[in-house]
Amino acid sequence: MSDKNNEIFESIDEIRAAIESELEITEEFADFRVLNRRKEGSLWILEIEPVKALSGLDESYEGSPVWWGSPSAGSADLLTIIPEINQIVLRYATGPPPDEGYLVRIYPPRYLESLKKVWGDDTWACSCIETLNGLLENQSDANGFLKLNDNLNLRKQQERSFRLTAYPMGFLWGPPGTGKTYTLGALLAQYLVQNKQSRICVVSSTNIAVDQVITSVDDHLEKMNDKFSETARKHCKRIGNHFIAKYYGNRKHLLPAVDEVLLKKLIQLQTNPPAKADIHKYDRWKSEVENIKKQIGQKNEQIIKESRLIALTTTRAAVSSETLKEFAPFDLMVYDEASQVGRAHAIAFLPLAERHLFAGDPMQLPPIVKSDKRDVRRWLGKSMFYYKNEITSNALCFLDEQSRMAGEICDFISRTFYEGKLKVAADCLRDAGWLRERKLKQYQDISDRNIQLLNCNSDARWDNRIESYERSESAEMIVKIIKMICDVTEERDIMVLTPFRAQRYRVRNMLQQNGHTIEVNTIHRAQGTERHTIIFDVTHGDCKFMKNYEALNMMNVALSRAKARLIIIASKKDRENPIIKQIASSLSGDTGSVISSIGEYVKLESYPGCLMGKTIYMPHISFAGKVTRIYGNKFTVRALNKQKAVEKTFDAGTIREKYMN
């Protein structure tokens, strides 16, 4: 067997092992003890507690089936969850759920099962790895670049992105506020018009992202206003039943009409199921439900065959992999929010198309995994941006102009996370309305600066009930801040962010008690959003996950949501966190260095020489500082504090191996 074949099989084995490892700690079901129950109309509200300490409630459980066996067996659908107070709401219950002391079992979705099935096909798995190797080896210009359309009104780097589809594998890197979705919509619209027989498959990690991309394509096709673009609009379809209706008010042509009718009937049937005791009636009902689902599936297959652009979630793509294989190859496969899609998931689709375009931001949240195992981190915890340094530079486009953040916030985000490459778009600086919205006046104790760092005197404490950290002082500070700024800022334009569920609950509760309806979120729920004012409560900067490899990305997401005002609340202990320390130094005027994770450099050919003079962060030991010396295969990192300088020397080869794997 050749070395190349060995490498292919080794990669397949690693990917399969990664999926199995993640599934092992992704619970098949979770048992909860009922503490209280009450009925409101047809709904049941249960207060519950986990039987196992680690089986906390998560909003991703919504829609899951719920079962109980005592005192009498029954089941229901989980309508909604309020995890902060361990409360669930059940609908379609077959009977009363159990009372205090009894157990209910929740079966959460196990999305990796579909991916496991895809990788279980030996022939397809080999094809996936072979396609990946071929894409990395072949970096040539395929068939020229897309033409620019004057009606699309694009910035310089957005125009440059039109080159990406000429390469077997291209990367569109879109930092916060740079108009990635707008750019992607323009690019795909032009691709459809210029290549009139082409077929495109668009996948994304969330339903809302899928909705935003396909409506952006439709917007740009409409702007082109010619017969070819109008024809193309009719052949773009949103696949799947979990679309956000508001996006399609005037765009029903993007939804399969037959699906709409059948879905209405399906919803009606499932809302009124007959009693299982009436076996004949129940049998007829179930058969009708199954038949409609089959029709929807058949119609979706026909839609995939007839459409020039289909858009669906990565989960739906994995479930529908056999159908996609049947109608492949596509001319172009597009992965939106690609930085949140694990490598194993993306690679599983590579044989479906001739060319691939990955759009996202590797400096924002990565794919979420639970396991710390090497294979899991390598194949499920890293996105395809892992390969961005292995392709020709022409196949990577960095959108460097943003229109969200005020100049001061943009400069701060650019220095801290993007090596100073991000700037305010020139057209925004000429827009009086844009500038006026971001110009602040000093109000009471709130500065007229776009960024303000406020000190909190106390540190966080552990909340045993919610199993998370909270801090009452900073929650009280937030209430006071909002009372002040609500006189000049609408509540809908304010969002509070914190990394911890317990603090989210505390802040939200205190705001509600004071008559405020401010949105309070954890950072993972905030990506893709923006507000005039962001209040970021660090809460517990000394926590382990606030110092790990992904912490820099998480901070970027939290702080870059702000359009005009960014308020950061941190204690003295919080500021000992290397990332928070860098942020504090930047805000105090020490802007001479940019912090980057060591992982950003280890894959470069110039490593470790490229480190010289850089301020880097070593996540595995929570150490940050400036590289002052490089000798042989060693480099020295110097960190300064008020008392002394601390130096650490590292072996470059050992570090590279750690982060490459």
XYZ file of C-alpha atoms in Angstrom:
661
model
C 0.000 0.000 0.000
C 1.359 3.451 -0.967
C 2.215 6.170 1.559
C -0.525 8.302 0.038
C -3.140 5.600 0.628
C -1.866 5.140 4.165
C -2.323 8.849 4.800
C -5.864 8.717 3.412
C -6.853 5.793 5.632
C -5.155 7.361 8.665
C -7.157 10.557 8.150
C -10.405 8.608 7.757
C -9.679 6.609 10.918
C -8.937 9.830 12.832
C -12.160 11.478 11.627
C -14.258 8.445 12.532
C -12.570 8.276 15.939
C -13.246 11.990 16.457
C -16.942 11.603 15.678
C -17.208 8.572 17.976
C -15.405 10.381 20.804
C -17.680 13.390 20.565
C -20.773 11.176 20.404
C -19.609 9.314 23.506
C -19.827 12.457 25.610
C -22.855 13.795 23.735
C -25.570 12.229 25.829
C -28.159 10.087 24.070
C -30.609 11.123 26.756
C -30.591 13.038 30.024
C -32.695 12.290 33.105
C -34.149 15.068 35.242
C -36.016 14.952 38.555
C -39.302 16.861 38.706
C -39.391 19.467 41.491
C -42.698 21.058 40.576
C -45.316 21.015 37.821
C -48.329 23.042 36.776
C -50.686 23.165 33.796
C -51.507 26.264 31.761
C -54.087 25.507 29.100
C -52.722 22.644 27.016
C -49.150 23.290 28.173
C -47.302 21.793 31.130
C -44.617 23.778 32.970
C -42.073 21.719 34.908
C -39.309 22.800 37.234
C -36.600 20.121 37.111
C -33.071 19.338 38.277
C -30.461 17.084 36.621
C -29.845 13.636 38.052
C -26.196 13.888 36.956
C -24.226 17.005 37.784
C -23.094 17.550 34.190
C -26.501 17.109 32.563
C -27.487 20.755 32.540
C -30.304 22.152 30.423
C -29.414 23.681 27.106
C -31.614 25.670 24.710
C -30.576 23.322 21.895
C -32.863 20.724 23.541
C -35.936 22.657 22.336
C -38.073 20.532 20.054
C -36.733 17.304 21.572
C -38.998 14.430 22.639
C -39.583 13.945 26.363
C -40.559 10.596 27.949
C -41.455 9.374 31.413
C -42.238 5.909 32.744
C -43.620 6.500 36.252
C -46.155 6.659 37.792
C -47.671 6.090 34.332
C -45.892 6.172 30.959
C -46.252 9.215 28.715
C -44.460 11.537 26.304
C -44.450 15.112 25.049
C -42.568 17.592 22.875
C -40.284 20.108 24.533
C -41.650 23.512 23.467
C -39.182 25.808 25.219
C -36.546 25.958 27.955
C -35.552 28.573 30.509
C -32.208 27.074 31.584
C -31.391 29.727 34.169
C -34.263 28.600 36.387
C -34.274 24.946 35.241
C -37.745 25.225 33.743
C -39.187 23.450 30.707
C -42.503 23.860 28.871
C -44.121 20.765 27.330
C -46.741 20.554 24.591
C -48.570 17.646 22.980
C -48.388 15.632 26.208
C -50.036 12.200 25.923
C -50.990 12.459 29.589
C -50.048 14.343 32.771
C -46.266 14.398 33.324
C -45.003 13.014 36.625
C -45.259 14.943 39.868
C -42.523 15.901 42.326
C -39.792 13.299 42.840
C -40.298 11.349 39.621
C -38.060 11.472 36.534
C -38.492 12.734 32.993
C -36.089 11.796 30.191
C -35.119 14.242 27.435
C -33.704 12.976 24.121
C -31.612 15.874 22.727
C -30.718 16.050 19.029
C -27.584 14.139 18.050
C -26.578 15.885 14.849
C -23.328 13.974 14.557
C -25.190 10.743 13.842
C -25.837 11.923 10.263
C -22.188 12.884 9.820
C -21.114 9.511 11.217
C -23.231 7.805 8.571
C -21.636 9.864 5.778
C -18.110 8.979 6.920
C -19.122 5.347 7.400
C -19.204 4.888 3.611
C -15.638 3.742 2.782
C -15.781 4.706 -0.894
C -17.183 8.160 -0.180
C -14.772 8.737 2.728
C -11.777 7.997 0.492
C -13.182 10.317 -2.157
C -13.495 13.103 0.457
C -9.829 12.911 1.533
C -8.618 12.516 -2.065
C -10.638 15.590 -3.082
C -9.164 17.586 -0.195
C -5.610 16.627 -1.182
C -6.345 17.505 -4.802
C -7.743 20.907 -3.878
C -4.676 21.725 -1.770
C -2.295 20.604 -4.525
C -4.140 22.354 -7.372
C -4.126 26.115 -6.825
C -4.365 27.180 -10.452
C -6.784 29.703 -11.907
C -9.610 27.575 -13.348
C -11.694 29.560 -15.835
C -10.980 33.195 -15.189
C -12.625 35.661 -12.833
C -16.188 36.832 -12.527
C -17.019 40.089 -14.250
C -18.013 43.055 -12.115
C -21.534 44.444 -12.364
C -21.927 48.212 -11.924
C -25.305 47.772 -10.215
C -23.781 45.878 -7.290
C -22.077 48.885 -5.622
C -19.113 47.073 -4.088
C -16.023 48.249 -2.217
C -12.495 47.481 -3.451
C -11.951 44.238 -1.505
C -15.540 43.161 -2.117
C -14.817 43.517 -5.835
C -11.608 41.538 -5.385
C -13.636 38.669 -3.885
C -15.039 38.008 -7.380
C -11.689 36.346 -8.164
C -12.239 33.606 -5.611
C -14.512 31.389 -7.685
C -11.737 30.968 -10.259
C -9.809 28.774 -7.804
C -10.574 25.215 -6.712
C -10.722 26.411 -3.091
C -11.226 30.044 -2.104
C -11.604 31.834 1.240
C -13.649 34.967 1.874
C -12.512 36.322 5.247
C -15.105 38.723 6.591
C -14.394 40.396 9.959
C -17.303 41.968 11.887
C -19.325 44.549 9.981
C -17.499 44.100 6.658
C -20.602 42.992 4.742
C -19.642 39.361 4.203
C -23.216 38.233 3.507
C -23.804 41.217 1.200
C -20.590 40.400 -0.678
C -21.437 36.720 -0.910
C -24.904 37.549 -2.244
C -23.432 39.805 -4.946
C -20.800 37.238 -5.914
C -23.290 34.369 -6.235
C -25.796 36.503 -8.131
C -23.131 37.408 -10.694
C -21.984 33.780 -10.874
C -25.511 32.647 -11.756
C -25.915 35.312 -14.445
C -22.452 34.917 -15.954
C -22.493 31.100 -15.918
C -26.016 30.474 -17.148
C -25.967 26.686 -16.816
C -24.188 26.566 -13.496
C -25.538 25.009 -10.283
C -24.623 26.154 -6.781
C -25.124 24.539 -3.391
C -24.960 26.873 -0.364
C -24.702 25.481 3.163
C -24.451 27.244 6.501
C -24.368 26.286 10.156
C -27.676 27.975 11.139
C -31.100 28.427 9.601
C -30.978 32.206 9.954
C -27.628 32.351 8.108
C -29.125 30.275 5.261
C -32.083 32.681 5.078
C -29.794 35.720 5.008
C -27.574 34.368 2.222
C -30.327 33.307 -0.155
C -32.269 36.553 0.306
C -29.025 38.497 -0.289
C -28.557 36.612 -3.583
C -32.156 37.434 -4.500
C -31.634 41.123 -3.631
C -28.670 41.386 -5.972
C -30.357 39.478 -8.794
C -33.247 41.935 -8.515
C -30.819 44.896 -8.739
C -29.342 43.526 -11.960
C -32.790 43.897 -13.522
C -32.398 41.902 -16.719
C -34.043 38.829 -18.160
C -31.234 36.509 -17.130
C -31.271 37.646 -13.503
C -35.080 37.397 -13.322
C -34.924 33.834 -14.643
C -32.210 32.985 -12.129
C -34.358 34.309 -9.257
C -37.015 31.711 -10.046
C -34.473 28.912 -9.762
C -33.056 29.746 -6.316
C -34.658 27.639 -3.577
C -34.469 27.383 0.177
C -34.409 23.713 1.190
C -35.749 22.677 4.587
C -38.718 23.459 6.796
C -37.116 25.598 9.501
C -36.904 28.873 7.635
C -37.573 32.241 9.288
C -40.800 33.472 7.722
C -40.036 37.200 7.971
C -37.297 36.874 5.349
C -39.759 35.693 2.717
C -42.585 38.251 2.906
C -41.981 39.341 -0.703
C -39.869 36.385 -1.724
C -42.204 33.403 -1.745
C -40.561 32.319 -5.001
C -37.570 31.236 -2.893
C -39.711 28.709 -1.010
C -41.049 25.559 -2.669
C -44.780 26.390 -2.932
C -45.835 22.787 -2.576
C -43.864 22.533 0.652
C -45.778 25.476 2.064
C -49.145 23.808 1.465
C -48.091 20.418 2.697
C -46.450 21.866 5.778
C -49.633 23.668 6.788
C -51.505 20.385 6.577
C -48.770 18.558 8.478
C -48.818 21.129 11.276
C -52.598 20.807 11.539
C -52.362 17.028 11.805
C -49.596 17.041 14.389
C -51.357 19.652 16.495
C -54.385 17.374 16.888
C -53.145 13.787 17.258
C -55.745 11.165 18.175
C -55.502 9.097 21.326
C -53.317 6.034 20.951
C -56.068 4.037 22.586
C -58.093 4.435 19.391
C -55.682 2.255 17.439
C -57.450 2.417 14.059
C -57.821 6.204 14.069
C -54.235 6.579 15.292
C -52.967 4.237 12.578
C -54.737 6.275 9.840
C -53.403 9.532 11.338
C -49.827 8.271 11.505
C -49.979 6.948 7.947
C -51.188 10.330 6.696
C -48.372 12.123 8.555
C -45.759 9.745 7.135
C -47.201 10.123 3.620
C -47.011 13.920 3.737
C -43.434 13.795 4.995
C -42.606 11.447 2.134
C -44.185 13.864 -0.384
C -42.192 16.750 1.046
C -39.031 14.715 0.712
C -39.870 13.776 -2.870
C -40.634 17.339 -3.800
C -37.418 18.534 -2.218
C -35.536 15.998 -4.327
C -37.232 17.351 -7.454
C -36.466 20.906 -6.358
C -32.767 20.065 -5.913
C -32.715 18.590 -9.396
C -34.417 21.579 -11.072
C -32.835 24.478 -9.122
C -29.700 26.382 -10.046
C -29.033 27.434 -6.447
C -30.124 25.571 -3.343
C -29.511 26.744 0.213
C -29.705 24.530 3.290
C -28.085 23.969 6.681
C -25.032 21.747 7.085
C -27.119 19.443 9.274
C -29.781 19.113 6.573
C -27.033 18.536 3.995
C -25.630 15.641 6.039
C -29.110 14.137 6.422
C -29.767 14.617 2.693
C -26.297 13.491 1.595
C -27.560 10.654 -0.607
C -29.904 13.013 -2.459
C -27.127 15.575 -2.935
C -24.794 12.866 -4.241
C -27.433 11.853 -6.773
C -27.632 15.343 -8.279
C -23.946 16.186 -8.009
C -21.623 17.554 -9.162
C -22.420 21.194 -8.510
C -20.254 23.812 -10.152
C -19.725 25.612 -6.869
C -20.162 24.672 -3.222
C -20.391 27.601 -0.801
C -19.933 27.328 2.958
C -21.254 30.392 4.772
C -20.229 30.958 8.404
C -17.551 28.417 7.511
C -15.483 29.269 10.587
C -18.211 27.581 12.680
C -18.268 24.386 10.595
C -15.872 21.625 11.665
C -13.385 20.300 9.116
C -14.877 16.810 9.121
C -18.302 18.267 8.296
C -17.010 20.441 5.452
C -14.708 17.791 3.973
C -17.680 15.397 3.824
C -19.190 17.612 1.097
C -16.067 18.230 -1.003
C -16.748 15.611 -3.734
C -20.124 17.256 -4.420
C -18.604 20.156 -6.370
C -15.740 21.188 -8.624
C -14.979 24.391 -6.731
C -15.457 25.478 -3.138
C -15.781 28.838 -1.433
C -15.499 29.215 2.346
C -16.863 32.445 3.831
C -16.438 33.354 7.488
C -14.077 34.795 10.078
C -11.522 32.534 11.802
C -11.126 35.183 14.516
C -14.726 34.682 15.672
C -16.283 31.645 17.357
C -14.950 28.262 16.197
C -16.982 25.034 15.911
C -18.250 23.956 19.319
C -17.037 20.597 20.650
C -17.220 19.049 24.106
C -14.318 16.624 24.006
C -10.689 17.616 24.639
C -9.317 14.672 22.669
C -6.755 15.456 19.994
C -8.722 13.977 17.070
C -11.899 15.788 18.099
C -10.116 19.137 18.405
C -8.329 18.597 15.126
C -11.216 17.446 12.913
C -14.361 18.775 14.602
C -13.034 21.772 16.555
C -11.224 23.462 13.665
C -12.776 24.891 10.503
C -11.536 24.826 6.903
C -9.796 28.127 7.599
C -7.166 25.771 9.046
C -5.915 25.579 5.433
C -5.908 29.302 4.650
C -2.107 29.475 4.811
C -1.699 26.498 2.453
C -3.393 28.065 -0.562
C -2.206 30.703 -3.011
C -2.636 34.205 -1.610
C -4.882 35.128 -4.553
C -7.465 32.602 -3.332
C -7.873 34.445 -0.018
C -9.737 37.741 0.183
C -9.735 39.738 3.420
C -12.548 42.292 3.649
C -10.772 45.207 5.299
C -13.516 47.866 5.425
C -16.292 47.713 7.990
C -19.406 49.843 8.400
C -20.644 48.798 11.861
C -18.219 50.128 14.464
C -17.333 53.731 15.258
C -13.743 54.664 14.475
C -12.447 54.287 18.030
C -14.039 50.832 18.435
C -12.849 49.746 14.994
C -9.262 50.815 15.716
C -9.322 48.921 18.989
C -10.750 45.743 17.404
C -8.338 46.040 14.484
C -5.258 46.390 16.724
C -6.310 43.682 19.140
C -7.561 41.002 16.760
C -6.669 41.787 13.109
C -3.074 43.068 13.191
C -4.278 46.583 12.371
C -5.705 45.604 8.962
C -9.370 46.535 9.636
C -10.611 50.089 9.031
C -13.799 52.121 8.762
C -15.169 52.104 5.204
C -14.468 55.320 3.299
C -18.126 55.705 2.288
C -19.140 55.629 5.983
C -16.711 58.438 6.812
C -18.438 60.542 4.129
C -21.911 59.737 5.496
C -23.091 62.441 7.916
C -25.887 60.219 9.252
C -23.496 57.340 9.971
C -21.089 59.668 11.788
C -23.882 61.348 13.738
C -25.216 58.001 15.042
C -21.758 57.137 16.396
C -20.895 60.501 17.941
C -21.631 60.431 21.684
C -22.089 63.131 24.286
C -20.977 62.782 27.870
C -24.016 61.870 29.949
C -23.812 61.837 33.752
C -21.044 59.320 34.584
C -20.923 57.879 31.071
C -18.009 59.120 28.973
C -18.307 60.539 25.453
C -15.630 58.013 24.398
C -16.855 55.181 22.202
C -15.072 52.728 24.530
C -15.111 52.858 28.308
C -13.518 50.432 30.794
C -15.211 50.450 34.197
C -13.771 48.948 37.353
C -15.639 46.436 39.503
C -14.378 45.950 43.056
C -15.589 42.396 43.646
C -14.931 39.052 41.975
C -17.299 36.335 40.844
C -18.786 33.542 42.929
C -19.939 30.066 41.910
C -23.692 29.501 41.662
C -24.351 25.840 42.533
C -27.916 25.879 41.235
C -27.094 27.067 37.737
C -23.530 25.683 37.799
C -21.982 28.885 36.537
C -20.320 32.079 37.796
C -22.138 35.276 38.779
C -21.256 38.676 40.242
C -23.845 40.848 41.958
C -21.820 44.088 41.950
C -21.365 44.211 38.194
C -25.052 43.300 37.703
C -25.975 46.296 39.875
C -23.565 48.476 37.874
C -25.281 47.422 34.648
C -28.696 48.406 36.002
C -27.345 51.853 36.964
C -25.655 52.319 33.583
C -28.824 51.435 31.700
C -30.904 53.784 33.826
C -28.554 56.583 32.763
C -28.207 55.828 29.061
C -31.871 54.916 28.445
C -32.581 58.639 28.417
C -30.519 58.945 25.235
C -30.608 55.400 23.788
C -33.611 53.170 22.995
C -33.698 49.917 24.972
C -33.880 47.877 21.751
C -30.507 49.386 20.792
C -28.762 48.045 23.922
C -27.471 44.530 24.603
C -25.677 43.119 27.640
C -23.179 40.296 27.121
C -21.491 37.966 29.580
C -19.680 34.621 29.151
C -21.640 33.002 32.028
C -25.235 31.693 32.200
C -25.660 32.495 35.900
C -24.655 36.113 35.349
C -26.956 36.322 32.333
C -29.826 35.220 34.539
C -28.906 37.586 37.383
C -28.575 40.625 35.103
C -31.750 39.834 33.163
C -33.696 39.331 36.406
C -32.480 42.601 37.914
C -33.271 44.538 34.741
C -36.769 43.070 34.592
C -37.346 43.992 38.235
C -36.411 47.568 37.326
C -38.810 47.664 34.389
C -36.262 47.191 31.580
C -36.597 44.848 28.596
C -32.933 44.880 27.598
C -31.619 41.822 25.744
C -29.074 39.906 27.830
C -27.079 37.152 26.130
C -24.116 34.869 26.469
C -21.464 35.470 23.826
C -22.203 32.331 21.798
C -25.743 33.570 21.204
C -24.568 37.017 20.116
C -22.544 36.209 16.989
C -24.173 37.771 13.946
C -25.931 40.501 15.981
C -25.155 44.199 16.487
C -26.384 47.014 18.732
C -25.765 50.720 19.210
C -24.552 50.005 22.766
C -22.877 46.858 24.087
C -22.191 46.358 27.786
C -19.733 43.502 28.290
C -19.432 42.083 31.805
C -16.251 39.974 32.012
C -17.604 38.465 35.291
C -14.780 35.967 35.890
C -11.671 36.537 33.799
C -9.673 34.006 35.823
C -11.837 31.104 34.653
C -9.997 28.442 32.605
C -12.101 28.744 29.456
C -11.515 32.517 29.500
C -7.823 31.815 28.897
C -7.907 28.949 26.397
C -7.270 28.885 22.659
C -10.748 30.109 21.752
C -10.907 32.924 24.322
C -9.437 35.530 21.970
C -12.128 34.713 19.406
C -14.847 34.904 22.048
C -13.656 38.345 23.185
C -13.665 39.515 19.583
C -17.291 38.482 19.138
C -18.363 40.161 22.371
C -16.644 43.491 21.760
C -17.266 43.833 18.020
C -21.078 43.816 18.358
C -21.014 47.527 19.301
C -21.801 50.223 16.745
C -21.294 53.366 18.852
C -20.741 52.609 22.549
C -18.756 49.776 24.141
C -18.675 49.538 27.941
C -16.464 46.858 29.528
C -16.774 45.946 33.217
C -13.782 44.196 34.764
C -12.310 43.714 38.238
C -8.627 43.912 39.144
C -8.462 40.111 39.075
C -10.212 40.033 35.690
C -7.450 42.252 34.313
C -4.840 39.649 35.225
C -6.245 37.531 32.392
C -3.724 37.951 29.520
C -6.409 38.897 27.021
C -8.179 41.346 29.337
C -4.763 42.779 30.240
C -4.038 43.422 26.575
C -7.413 45.090 26.157
C -6.855 47.280 29.218
C -3.382 48.265 27.964
C -4.799 49.143 24.572
C -7.505 51.324 26.099
C -4.997 53.074 28.340
C -2.993 54.164 25.325
C -0.411 51.409 25.027
C -1.147 50.578 21.399
C 2.266 49.448 20.360
C 1.474 45.757 20.201
C -1.178 43.464 18.823
C -1.979 40.222 20.621
C -2.270 37.102 18.488
C -2.509 33.457 19.389
C 0.673 31.466 18.726
C -1.567 29.160 16.699
C -1.835 31.850 13.993
C 1.906 31.558 13.253
C 2.918 27.916 13.618
C 1.704 26.951 10.129
C 3.703 29.691 8.352
C 6.865 28.754 6.451
C 8.695 31.640 8.134
C 7.964 30.250 11.618
C 9.529 30.840 14.122
C 11.300 33.824 12.523
C 7.959 35.508 11.872
C 7.400 35.780 15.638
C 10.110 38.377 16.222
C 8.670 41.531 17.747
C 5.142 40.107 17.850
C 3.021 40.099 21.000
C 1.678 36.572 21.264
C -0.583 34.593 23.558
C 0.213 30.983 24.575
C -3.249 29.563 25.431
C -1.998 26.261 26.844
C -0.210 28.033 29.710
C -2.159 31.321 29.761
C 0.998 33.360 29.069
C 1.258 36.439 26.857
C 4.144 38.669 25.953
C 6.480 40.023 23.287
C 8.933 37.761 21.434
C 12.358 39.321 22.095
C 14.819 36.635 20.970
C 14.956 33.797 18.452
C 17.974 31.487 18.449
C 18.084 28.165 16.607
C 14.724 26.541 17.148
C 14.028 28.442 20.376
C 12.248 31.716 21.045
C 11.883 33.826 24.175
C 8.673 35.585 25.216
C 8.959 38.526 27.627
C 5.938 39.619 29.703
C 5.879 42.816 31.748
C 3.934 43.650 34.859
C 4.238 46.455 37.423
C 6.830 44.657 39.512
C 9.085 42.830 37.094
C 9.664 41.289 33.720
C 9.049 37.569 33.264
C 10.725 35.645 30.444
C 9.919 32.164 29.178
C 11.748 30.235 26.474
C 9.947 27.778 24.209
C 10.959 25.073 21.741
C 9.448 26.080 18.393
C 9.121 22.484 17.151
C 7.243 21.329 20.241
C 4.880 24.293 20.036
C 4.256 23.743 16.316
C 3.415 20.064 16.892
C 1.008 20.984 19.688
C -0.965 23.502 17.667
C -0.823 21.773 14.298
C -2.464 18.740 15.912
